[in-house]
mmCIF file of C-alpha atoms and ligand atoms in Angstrom:
data_model
loop_
_atom_site.group_PDB
_atom_site.id
_atom_site.type_symbol
_atom_site.label_atom_id
_atom_site.label_comp_id
_atom_site.label_asym_id
_atom_site.label_seq_id
_atom_site.Cartn_x
_atom_site.Cartn_y
_atom_site.Cartn_z
ATOM 1 C CA MET A 19 -72.631 -29.277 227.990
ATOM 2 C CA LYS A 20 -76.261 -29.087 226.918
ATOM 3 C CA LYS A 21 -77.082 -31.605 224.219
ATOM 4 C CA ILE A 22 -77.752 -31.064 220.511
ATOM 5 C CA PHE A 23 -80.771 -32.845 219.074
ATOM 6 C CA VAL A 24 -80.792 -33.469 215.298
ATOM 7 C CA THR A 25 -84.073 -34.461 213.633
ATOM 8 C CA GLY A 26 -83.964 -36.393 210.345
ATOM 9 C CA ALA A 27 -80.457 -37.384 211.377
ATOM 10 C CA THR A 28 -80.051 -40.417 209.099
ATOM 11 C CA GLY A 29 -80.876 -38.445 205.932
ATOM 12 C CA GLN A 30 -78.488 -37.047 203.328
ATOM 13 C CA ILE A 31 -77.367 -34.058 205.419
ATOM 14 C CA GLY A 32 -77.793 -35.534 208.899
ATOM 15 C CA SER A 33 -75.628 -38.568 208.228
ATOM 16 C CA GLU A 34 -72.678 -36.258 207.463
ATOM 17 C CA LEU A 35 -73.493 -33.502 209.947
ATOM 18 C CA VAL A 36 -73.792 -35.774 212.991
ATOM 19 C CA PRO A 37 -70.193 -37.142 212.776
ATOM 20 C CA GLU A 38 -68.863 -33.564 212.481
ATOM 21 C CA LEU A 39 -70.941 -32.419 215.444
ATOM 22 C CA ARG A 40 -69.799 -35.433 217.469
ATOM 23 C CA LYS A 41 -66.179 -34.711 216.584
ATOM 24 C CA LYS A 42 -66.569 -31.150 217.762
ATOM 25 C CA TYR A 43 -68.900 -31.461 220.765
ATOM 26 C CA GLY A 44 -68.496 -35.086 221.874
ATOM 27 C CA ARG A 45 -70.260 -38.294 220.911
ATOM 28 C CA ASP A 46 -72.776 -38.333 223.762
ATOM 29 C CA ASN A 47 -73.725 -34.690 223.288
ATOM 30 C CA VAL A 48 -75.394 -35.232 219.925
ATOM 31 C CA ILE A 49 -78.720 -37.094 219.879
ATOM 32 C CA MET A 50 -79.911 -38.441 216.555
ATOM 33 C CA GLY A 51 -83.619 -38.328 215.848
ATOM 34 C CA LEU A 52 -84.690 -40.915 213.291
ATOM 35 C CA PHE A 53 -87.926 -41.592 211.514
ATOM 36 C CA ASP A 54 -87.548 -45.063 209.995
ATOM 37 C CA LYS A 55 -83.975 -45.386 208.717
ATOM 38 C CA GLN A 56 -81.606 -46.838 211.324
ATOM 39 C CA PRO A 57 -78.082 -45.404 211.746
ATOM 40 C CA GLU A 58 -75.313 -47.515 210.224
ATOM 41 C CA GLY A 59 -71.541 -47.781 210.764
ATOM 42 C CA ASP A 60 -70.011 -45.058 212.955
ATOM 43 C CA LEU A 61 -73.369 -43.314 213.163
ATOM 44 C CA ALA A 62 -74.759 -46.165 215.252
ATOM 45 C CA ASP A 63 -72.137 -45.452 217.878
ATOM 46 C CA GLY A 64 -73.953 -42.753 219.839
ATOM 47 C CA PRO A 65 -77.344 -41.814 221.258
ATOM 48 C CA SER A 66 -80.370 -41.989 218.993
ATOM 49 C CA GLU A 67 -84.147 -41.909 219.396
ATOM 50 C CA LYS A 68 -87.004 -42.779 217.098
ATOM 51 C CA CYS A 69 -88.869 -39.525 216.498
ATOM 52 C CA ASP A 70 -91.644 -38.607 214.093
ATOM 53 C CA VAL A 71 -91.566 -34.798 214.188
ATOM 54 C CA ARG A 72 -95.357 -34.744 213.829
ATOM 55 C CA ASP A 73 -95.467 -36.104 217.395
ATOM 56 C CA LYS A 74 -94.916 -33.118 219.685
ATOM 57 C CA LYS A 75 -94.922 -35.227 222.858
ATOM 58 C CA LYS A 76 -92.008 -37.295 221.611
ATOM 59 C CA ILE A 77 -89.957 -34.169 220.852
ATOM 60 C CA GLU A 78 -90.764 -32.799 224.337
ATOM 61 C CA GLU A 79 -89.745 -36.080 225.918
ATOM 62 C CA ILE A 80 -86.365 -36.187 224.136
ATOM 63 C CA VAL A 81 -85.607 -32.546 224.949
ATOM 64 C CA ARG A 82 -86.426 -33.077 228.627
ATOM 65 C CA GLU A 83 -84.803 -36.476 229.033
ATOM 66 C CA TYR A 84 -81.459 -35.543 227.471
ATOM 67 C CA GLY A 85 -81.265 -31.893 228.572
ATOM 68 C CA VAL A 86 -81.246 -30.603 225.001
ATOM 69 C CA GLY A 87 -79.950 -27.030 224.503
ATOM 70 C CA SER A 88 -79.966 -26.770 220.694
ATOM 71 C CA ILE A 89 -82.040 -28.364 217.963
ATOM 72 C CA ILE A 90 -81.037 -28.843 214.348
ATOM 73 C CA HIS A 91 -84.221 -29.658 212.506
ATOM 74 C CA LEU A 92 -83.530 -31.500 209.234
ATOM 75 C CA SER A 93 -86.665 -33.644 208.787
ATOM 76 C CA SER A 94 -88.391 -32.628 205.600
ATOM 77 C CA ILE A 95 -90.216 -33.959 202.557
ATOM 78 C CA LEU A 96 -88.392 -32.610 199.486
ATOM 79 C CA SER A 97 -89.756 -31.004 196.334
ATOM 80 C CA ALA A 98 -90.377 -33.965 194.006
ATOM 81 C CA THR A 99 -91.950 -36.219 196.649
ATOM 82 C CA GLY A 100 -93.854 -33.164 197.833
ATOM 83 C CA GLU A 101 -95.447 -32.715 194.401
ATOM 84 C CA GLN A 102 -96.464 -36.360 194.355
ATOM 85 C CA ASN A 103 -97.889 -36.154 197.863
ATOM 86 C CA PRO A 104 -98.566 -32.516 198.814
ATOM 87 C CA GLN A 105 -100.605 -33.494 201.876
ATOM 88 C CA LEU A 106 -97.693 -35.440 203.326
ATOM 89 C CA ALA A 107 -95.293 -32.556 202.565
ATOM 90 C CA PHE A 108 -97.583 -30.101 204.351
ATOM 91 C CA ASP A 109 -98.042 -32.417 207.298
ATOM 92 C CA VAL A 110 -94.379 -33.282 207.873
ATOM 93 C CA ASN A 111 -92.884 -29.919 206.944
ATOM 94 C CA MET A 112 -95.431 -27.611 208.585
ATOM 95 C CA LYS A 113 -96.606 -29.640 211.563
ATOM 96 C CA GLY A 114 -93.103 -30.907 212.225
ATOM 97 C CA LEU A 115 -91.623 -27.428 212.192
ATOM 98 C CA TYR A 116 -94.434 -25.954 214.275
ATOM 99 C CA ASN A 117 -93.907 -28.676 216.909
ATOM 100 C CA VAL A 118 -90.168 -28.018 216.977
ATOM 101 C CA LEU A 119 -90.720 -24.252 217.270
ATOM 102 C CA GLU A 120 -93.254 -24.657 220.072
ATOM 103 C CA VAL A 121 -91.127 -27.110 222.060
ATOM 104 C CA SER A 122 -88.119 -24.812 221.583
ATOM 105 C CA LYS A 123 -90.078 -21.857 222.933
ATOM 106 C CA GLU A 124 -91.666 -23.772 225.820
ATOM 107 C CA GLN A 125 -88.464 -25.493 226.911
ATOM 108 C CA SER A 126 -86.192 -22.461 226.442
ATOM 109 C CA ILE A 127 -84.015 -23.994 223.736
ATOM 110 C CA GLU A 128 -80.967 -21.782 223.224
ATOM 111 C CA LYS A 129 -80.651 -22.199 219.470
ATOM 112 C CA LEU A 130 -82.835 -23.692 216.751
ATOM 113 C CA ILE A 131 -81.333 -24.180 213.303
ATOM 114 C CA TYR A 132 -83.105 -25.502 210.225
ATOM 115 C CA PRO A 133 -82.430 -25.386 206.522
ATOM 116 C CA SER A 134 -84.593 -23.563 204.070
ATOM 117 C CA SER A 135 -84.032 -23.997 200.337
ATOM 118 C CA ILE A 136 -83.818 -22.291 196.946
ATOM 119 C CA ALA A 137 -87.326 -23.765 196.625
ATOM 120 C CA VAL A 138 -88.647 -20.624 198.384
ATOM 121 C CA PHE A 139 -88.189 -18.873 195.031
ATOM 122 C CA GLY A 140 -90.631 -19.236 192.160
ATOM 123 C CA PRO A 141 -91.195 -18.426 188.502
ATOM 124 C CA ASP A 142 -91.525 -14.662 189.227
ATOM 125 C CA THR A 143 -88.226 -14.421 191.114
ATOM 126 C CA PRO A 144 -85.214 -12.936 189.270
ATOM 127 C CA LYS A 145 -83.227 -15.942 188.032
ATOM 128 C CA GLU A 146 -79.676 -14.618 187.929
ATOM 129 C CA ASN A 147 -77.815 -13.733 191.103
ATOM 130 C CA THR A 148 -81.098 -13.974 192.999
ATOM 131 C CA PRO A 149 -81.044 -11.481 195.892
ATOM 132 C CA ASN A 150 -81.659 -12.427 199.526
ATOM 133 C CA GLU A 151 -84.690 -10.136 199.666
ATOM 134 C CA THR A 152 -86.874 -10.788 196.639
ATOM 135 C CA ILE A 153 -90.168 -12.259 195.427
ATOM 136 C CA LEU A 154 -91.006 -15.468 197.340
ATOM 137 C CA ARG A 155 -93.863 -17.028 195.421
ATOM 138 C CA PRO A 156 -92.974 -20.713 194.987
ATOM 139 C CA SER A 157 -95.012 -23.103 192.876
ATOM 140 C CA THR A 158 -94.373 -26.286 194.895
ATOM 141 C CA MET A 159 -95.808 -27.422 198.218
ATOM 142 C CA TYR A 160 -92.232 -27.933 199.452
ATOM 143 C CA GLY A 161 -91.396 -24.319 198.569
ATOM 144 C CA ILE A 162 -94.562 -23.049 200.224
ATOM 145 C CA THR A 163 -93.697 -24.877 203.459
ATOM 146 C CA LYS A 164 -90.154 -23.481 203.302
ATOM 147 C CA VAL A 165 -91.361 -19.877 202.891
ATOM 148 C CA ALA A 166 -93.762 -20.375 205.800
ATOM 149 C CA GLY A 167 -90.895 -21.921 207.782
ATOM 150 C CA GLU A 168 -88.695 -18.873 207.211
ATOM 151 C CA LEU A 169 -91.487 -16.496 208.181
ATOM 152 C CA LEU A 170 -92.274 -18.511 211.304
ATOM 153 C CA GLY A 171 -88.604 -18.574 212.284
ATOM 154 C CA ASN A 172 -88.322 -14.814 211.948
ATOM 155 C CA TYR A 173 -91.598 -14.433 213.875
ATOM 156 C CA TYR A 174 -90.453 -16.638 216.783
ATOM 157 C CA PHE A 175 -87.246 -14.621 216.963
ATOM 158 C CA GLU A 176 -89.050 -11.261 217.083
ATOM 159 C CA LYS A 177 -92.006 -12.318 219.215
ATOM 160 C CA PHE A 178 -90.487 -14.835 221.629
ATOM 161 C CA GLY A 179 -86.757 -14.106 221.462
ATOM 162 C CA LEU A 180 -85.997 -17.642 220.222
ATOM 163 C CA ASP A 181 -82.619 -17.738 218.473
ATOM 164 C CA VAL A 182 -83.682 -19.247 215.130
ATOM 165 C CA ARG A 183 -81.174 -19.552 212.282
ATOM 166 C CA GLY A 184 -81.599 -20.914 208.780
ATOM 167 C CA LEU A 185 -80.082 -20.998 205.337
ATOM 168 C CA ARG A 186 -81.424 -21.571 201.864
ATOM 169 C CA TYR A 187 -79.565 -24.610 200.617
ATOM 170 C CA PRO A 188 -79.124 -25.110 196.878
ATOM 171 C CA GLY A 189 -79.022 -28.687 195.541
ATOM 172 C CA ILE A 190 -76.608 -30.667 197.706
ATOM 173 C CA ILE A 191 -74.282 -33.234 196.168
ATOM 174 C CA SER A 192 -72.754 -35.976 198.291
ATOM 175 C CA TRP A 193 -71.542 -39.575 198.150
ATOM 176 C CA LYS A 194 -72.184 -40.992 201.658
ATOM 177 C CA THR A 195 -75.991 -41.041 201.766
ATOM 178 C CA PRO A 196 -78.149 -40.529 198.676
ATOM 179 C CA PRO A 197 -80.770 -37.768 198.778
ATOM 180 C CA GLY A 198 -84.410 -38.771 198.522
ATOM 181 C CA GLY A 199 -87.215 -37.130 196.611
ATOM 182 C CA GLY A 200 -85.571 -33.880 195.511
ATOM 183 C CA THR A 201 -85.532 -32.202 192.096
ATOM 184 C CA THR A 202 -81.751 -31.791 192.264
ATOM 185 C CA ASP A 203 -81.224 -35.537 192.888
ATOM 186 C CA TYR A 204 -80.069 -35.995 189.262
ATOM 187 C CA ALA A 205 -76.843 -34.221 190.204
ATOM 188 C CA VAL A 206 -76.062 -37.083 192.613
ATOM 189 C CA ALA A 207 -77.526 -40.016 190.655
ATOM 190 C CA ILE A 208 -75.400 -39.103 187.616
ATOM 191 C CA TYR A 209 -72.190 -39.917 189.532
ATOM 192 C CA TYR A 210 -73.493 -43.324 190.676
ATOM 193 C CA GLU A 211 -74.542 -44.265 187.144
ATOM 194 C CA ALA A 212 -71.333 -42.918 185.594
ATOM 195 C CA ILE A 213 -69.349 -45.334 187.766
ATOM 196 C CA LYS A 214 -71.738 -48.274 187.493
ATOM 197 C CA GLN A 215 -72.832 -48.060 183.821
ATOM 198 C CA LYS A 216 -70.882 -45.265 182.136
ATOM 199 C CA LYS A 217 -74.220 -43.763 181.088
ATOM 200 C CA TYR A 218 -77.086 -41.850 182.655
ATOM 201 C CA THR A 219 -80.547 -40.705 181.621
ATOM 202 C CA CYS A 220 -81.123 -37.321 183.189
ATOM 203 C CA PHE A 221 -84.638 -36.185 184.133
ATOM 204 C CA VAL A 222 -84.012 -32.502 183.359
ATOM 205 C CA ARG A 223 -82.922 -30.863 180.093
ATOM 206 C CA GLU A 224 -79.248 -30.492 179.240
ATOM 207 C CA ASP A 225 -79.435 -26.676 179.533
ATOM 208 C CA THR A 226 -81.037 -26.707 183.006
ATOM 209 C CA MET A 227 -78.888 -24.576 185.251
ATOM 210 C CA LEU A 228 -79.296 -24.682 189.030
ATOM 211 C CA PRO A 229 -77.270 -23.568 192.056
ATOM 212 C CA MET A 230 -75.510 -26.525 193.727
ATOM 213 C CA MET A 231 -73.147 -27.194 196.619
ATOM 214 C CA TYR A 232 -70.844 -30.019 197.688
ATOM 215 C CA MET A 233 -71.650 -31.558 201.058
ATOM 216 C CA PRO A 234 -68.477 -30.478 202.938
ATOM 217 C CA ASP A 235 -69.424 -26.860 202.170
ATOM 218 C CA ALA A 236 -73.042 -27.468 203.198
ATOM 219 C CA ILE A 237 -71.907 -28.864 206.577
ATOM 220 C CA LYS A 238 -69.431 -26.033 207.094
ATOM 221 C CA ALA A 239 -72.141 -23.463 206.350
ATOM 222 C CA LEU A 240 -74.534 -24.889 208.897
ATOM 223 C CA MET A 241 -71.878 -25.210 211.594
ATOM 224 C CA ASP A 242 -70.510 -21.715 210.941
ATOM 225 C CA LEU A 243 -73.966 -20.165 211.055
ATOM 226 C CA ALA A 244 -74.678 -22.030 214.300
ATOM 227 C CA GLU A 245 -71.498 -20.603 215.842
ATOM 228 C CA ALA A 246 -71.917 -17.037 214.523
ATOM 229 C CA LYS A 247 -72.373 -14.241 217.054
ATOM 230 C CA LEU A 248 -76.063 -13.427 217.279
ATOM 231 C CA GLY A 249 -75.255 -9.706 217.354
ATOM 232 C CA ASN A 250 -73.729 -9.946 213.863
ATOM 233 C CA LEU A 251 -76.831 -11.492 212.294
ATOM 234 C CA LYS A 252 -79.258 -9.169 210.561
ATOM 235 C CA HIS A 253 -81.162 -12.080 209.043
ATOM 236 C CA HIS A 254 -82.345 -15.151 210.909
ATOM 237 C CA ALA A 255 -84.105 -18.036 209.143
ATOM 238 C CA ASP A 256 -83.448 -16.998 205.543
ATOM 239 C CA TYR A 257 -79.832 -16.677 204.420
ATOM 240 C CA ASN A 258 -79.144 -17.158 200.701
ATOM 241 C CA LEU A 259 -76.261 -19.565 200.243
ATOM 242 C CA GLY A 260 -74.366 -20.087 197.006
ATOM 243 C CA ALA A 261 -71.377 -22.138 195.895
ATOM 244 C CA MET A 262 -71.524 -23.001 192.181
ATOM 245 C CA SER A 263 -73.999 -23.104 189.320
ATOM 246 C CA PHE A 264 -73.866 -25.393 186.308
ATOM 247 C CA THR A 265 -76.119 -26.934 183.689
ATOM 248 C CA ALA A 266 -76.855 -30.648 183.611
ATOM 249 C CA GLY A 267 -74.754 -30.740 180.409
ATOM 250 C CA GLU A 268 -71.774 -29.090 182.123
ATOM 251 C CA LEU A 269 -72.057 -31.579 184.975
ATOM 252 C CA ALA A 270 -71.998 -34.488 182.510
ATOM 253 C CA GLU A 271 -68.993 -32.906 180.763
ATOM 254 C CA SER A 272 -67.055 -32.631 184.053
ATOM 255 C CA ILE A 273 -67.663 -36.351 184.645
ATOM 256 C CA LYS A 274 -66.582 -37.177 181.093
ATOM 257 C CA GLN A 275 -63.236 -35.516 181.847
ATOM 258 C CA GLU A 276 -62.693 -38.181 184.553
ATOM 259 C CA ILE A 277 -64.531 -41.112 182.958
ATOM 260 C CA PRO A 278 -63.903 -41.035 179.199
ATOM 261 C CA GLY A 279 -66.733 -42.671 177.303
ATOM 262 C CA PHE A 280 -69.408 -41.599 179.791
ATOM 263 C CA THR A 281 -72.606 -40.571 178.003
ATOM 264 C CA CYS A 282 -75.642 -38.704 179.265
ATOM 265 C CA THR A 283 -79.054 -38.513 177.598
ATOM 266 C CA TYR A 284 -81.918 -36.259 178.638
ATOM 267 C CA GLU A 285 -85.550 -37.228 179.193
ATOM 268 C CA PRO A 286 -87.234 -34.443 181.170
ATOM 269 C CA ASP A 287 -90.157 -35.448 183.422
ATOM 270 C CA PHE A 288 -92.415 -33.542 185.889
ATOM 271 C CA ARG A 289 -89.330 -32.339 187.775
ATOM 272 C CA GLN A 290 -88.327 -30.105 184.841
ATOM 273 C CA LYS A 291 -91.102 -27.659 185.722
ATOM 274 C CA ILE A 292 -89.870 -27.470 189.306
ATOM 275 C CA ALA A 293 -86.274 -26.913 188.183
ATOM 276 C CA ASP A 294 -87.431 -24.210 185.733
ATOM 277 C CA SER A 295 -89.104 -22.316 188.592
ATOM 278 C CA TRP A 296 -85.861 -22.017 190.597
ATOM 279 C CA PRO A 297 -82.956 -19.572 190.256
ATOM 280 C CA LYS A 298 -79.881 -20.217 188.156
ATOM 281 C CA SER A 299 -77.500 -18.480 190.551
ATOM 282 C CA ILE A 300 -77.608 -16.954 194.026
ATOM 283 C CA ASP A 301 -76.415 -13.724 195.613
ATOM 284 C CA ASP A 302 -75.161 -14.820 199.027
ATOM 285 C CA SER A 303 -73.465 -11.560 200.019
ATOM 286 C CA ALA A 304 -75.502 -11.265 203.258
ATOM 287 C CA ALA A 305 -74.167 -14.634 204.489
ATOM 288 C CA ARG A 306 -70.627 -13.674 203.436
ATOM 289 C CA LYS A 307 -70.835 -10.345 205.242
ATOM 290 C CA GLU A 308 -72.724 -11.342 208.392
ATOM 291 C CA TRP A 309 -71.052 -14.648 209.264
ATOM 292 C CA GLY A 310 -68.122 -15.056 206.890
ATOM 293 C CA TRP A 311 -69.557 -17.636 204.479
ATOM 294 C CA LYS A 312 -67.115 -18.801 201.805
ATOM 295 C CA PRO A 313 -67.454 -22.070 199.867
ATOM 296 C CA GLU A 314 -64.409 -24.151 198.921
ATOM 297 C CA TYR A 315 -65.512 -26.490 196.147
ATOM 298 C CA ASP A 316 -66.125 -25.737 192.481
ATOM 299 C CA LEU A 317 -67.454 -28.210 189.904
ATOM 300 C CA THR A 318 -64.068 -29.677 188.937
ATOM 301 C CA ALA A 319 -62.885 -30.171 192.521
ATOM 302 C CA MET A 320 -66.242 -31.656 193.513
ATOM 303 C CA THR A 321 -66.340 -34.106 190.593
ATOM 304 C CA LYS A 322 -62.828 -35.399 191.347
ATOM 305 C CA ASP A 323 -63.654 -35.867 195.050
ATOM 306 C CA MET A 324 -67.103 -37.384 194.407
ATOM 307 C CA LEU A 325 -65.795 -39.958 191.951
ATOM 308 C CA LYS A 326 -62.856 -40.929 194.140
ATOM 309 C CA ASN A 327 -65.013 -41.485 197.246
ATOM 310 C CA LEU A 328 -67.954 -43.017 195.459
ATOM 311 C CA LYS A 329 -65.754 -45.543 193.618
ATOM 312 C CA GLU A 330 -64.329 -46.699 196.960
ATOM 313 C CA LYS A 331 -67.761 -46.850 198.558
ATOM 314 C CA LEU A 332 -69.296 -48.861 195.726
ATOM 315 C CA LYS A 333 -66.311 -51.257 195.720
ATOM 316 C CA GLU A 334 -66.760 -51.870 199.463
ATOM 317 C CA GLU A 335 -70.480 -52.486 199.020
ATOM 318 C CA LYS A 336 -69.898 -55.219 196.410
HETATM 319 C C1 AKB B 409 -84.849 -30.481 196.276
HETATM 320 O O1 AKB B 409 -84.439 -30.661 195.131
HETATM 321 O O2 AKB B 409 -86.031 -30.575 196.597
HETATM 322 C C2 AKB B 409 -83.835 -30.078 197.325
HETATM 323 C C3 AKB B 409 -83.748 -28.592 197.484
HETATM 324 C C4 AKB B 409 -83.151 -27.771 196.423
HETATM 325 O O3 AKB B 409 -84.181 -28.074 198.476
HETATM 326 N N1 AKB B 409 -82.551 -30.608 197.014
#
């Protein structure tokens, strides 16, 4: 079997995607690409390579050396870090993606998959049930790089016949590896603080509503899209993907149901403006129709599962 190369593999998504890929395709068939964070636990048990995606030669070398057939490109600077360092976001997100696209084209990669984000939308986009095809005028550098990434993916498909696939992730909530530098990170941090301190200060307003997804659904979506028949896909790098939408207040309330006495206060910072520019809910009918997308978790089921797993994890770490 040709190998799968995952960039940004020790990040929030990669650290949960890699074990699933290894389960399905075999440990030695999945190569982890890491920037600075080393794999831990089970993740360390399998091939990995240090790889800064801004270094095209290194990507070429890995693809050639391992006989890579598919690339899942996860390396990215997220929205909040991107607003604090737009130059870095441009460099990593644009140069990194361009390198991956070029290597994929030159070395006849069979499939290239990378996430886009709800950050492609902006203040002018309809907020409710945001359609797949709509106004893409983001106000963050992260969003700008994601729109360009979608357009490039569609271009490489049309122009060079490269099988590029991508989905617009909402905020992703998970307990194994914390996210880093995103606007939706409050929806993960709140669970940690609820367990540790029974209180949390949230950096967006209580009425801030955003589309979110639990990690098992996010992994399933990526793997299902990767396996979908190309002939069924009318979109390529830009599938809307929805699961649930809730306000920060509703999230706190769902935690309170499980941890009585938990309190949440709200002190919005610069991330509020980013959150306000994004949709409240997503129309993902294209993904449902073209490759059978269907999420499993709602807010209540996610909160129960998050708290159960996170409590165990934090106990083990003590
Ligand atoms: C972020 O908040 O930047 C990310 C995203 C929605 O893409 N989680």
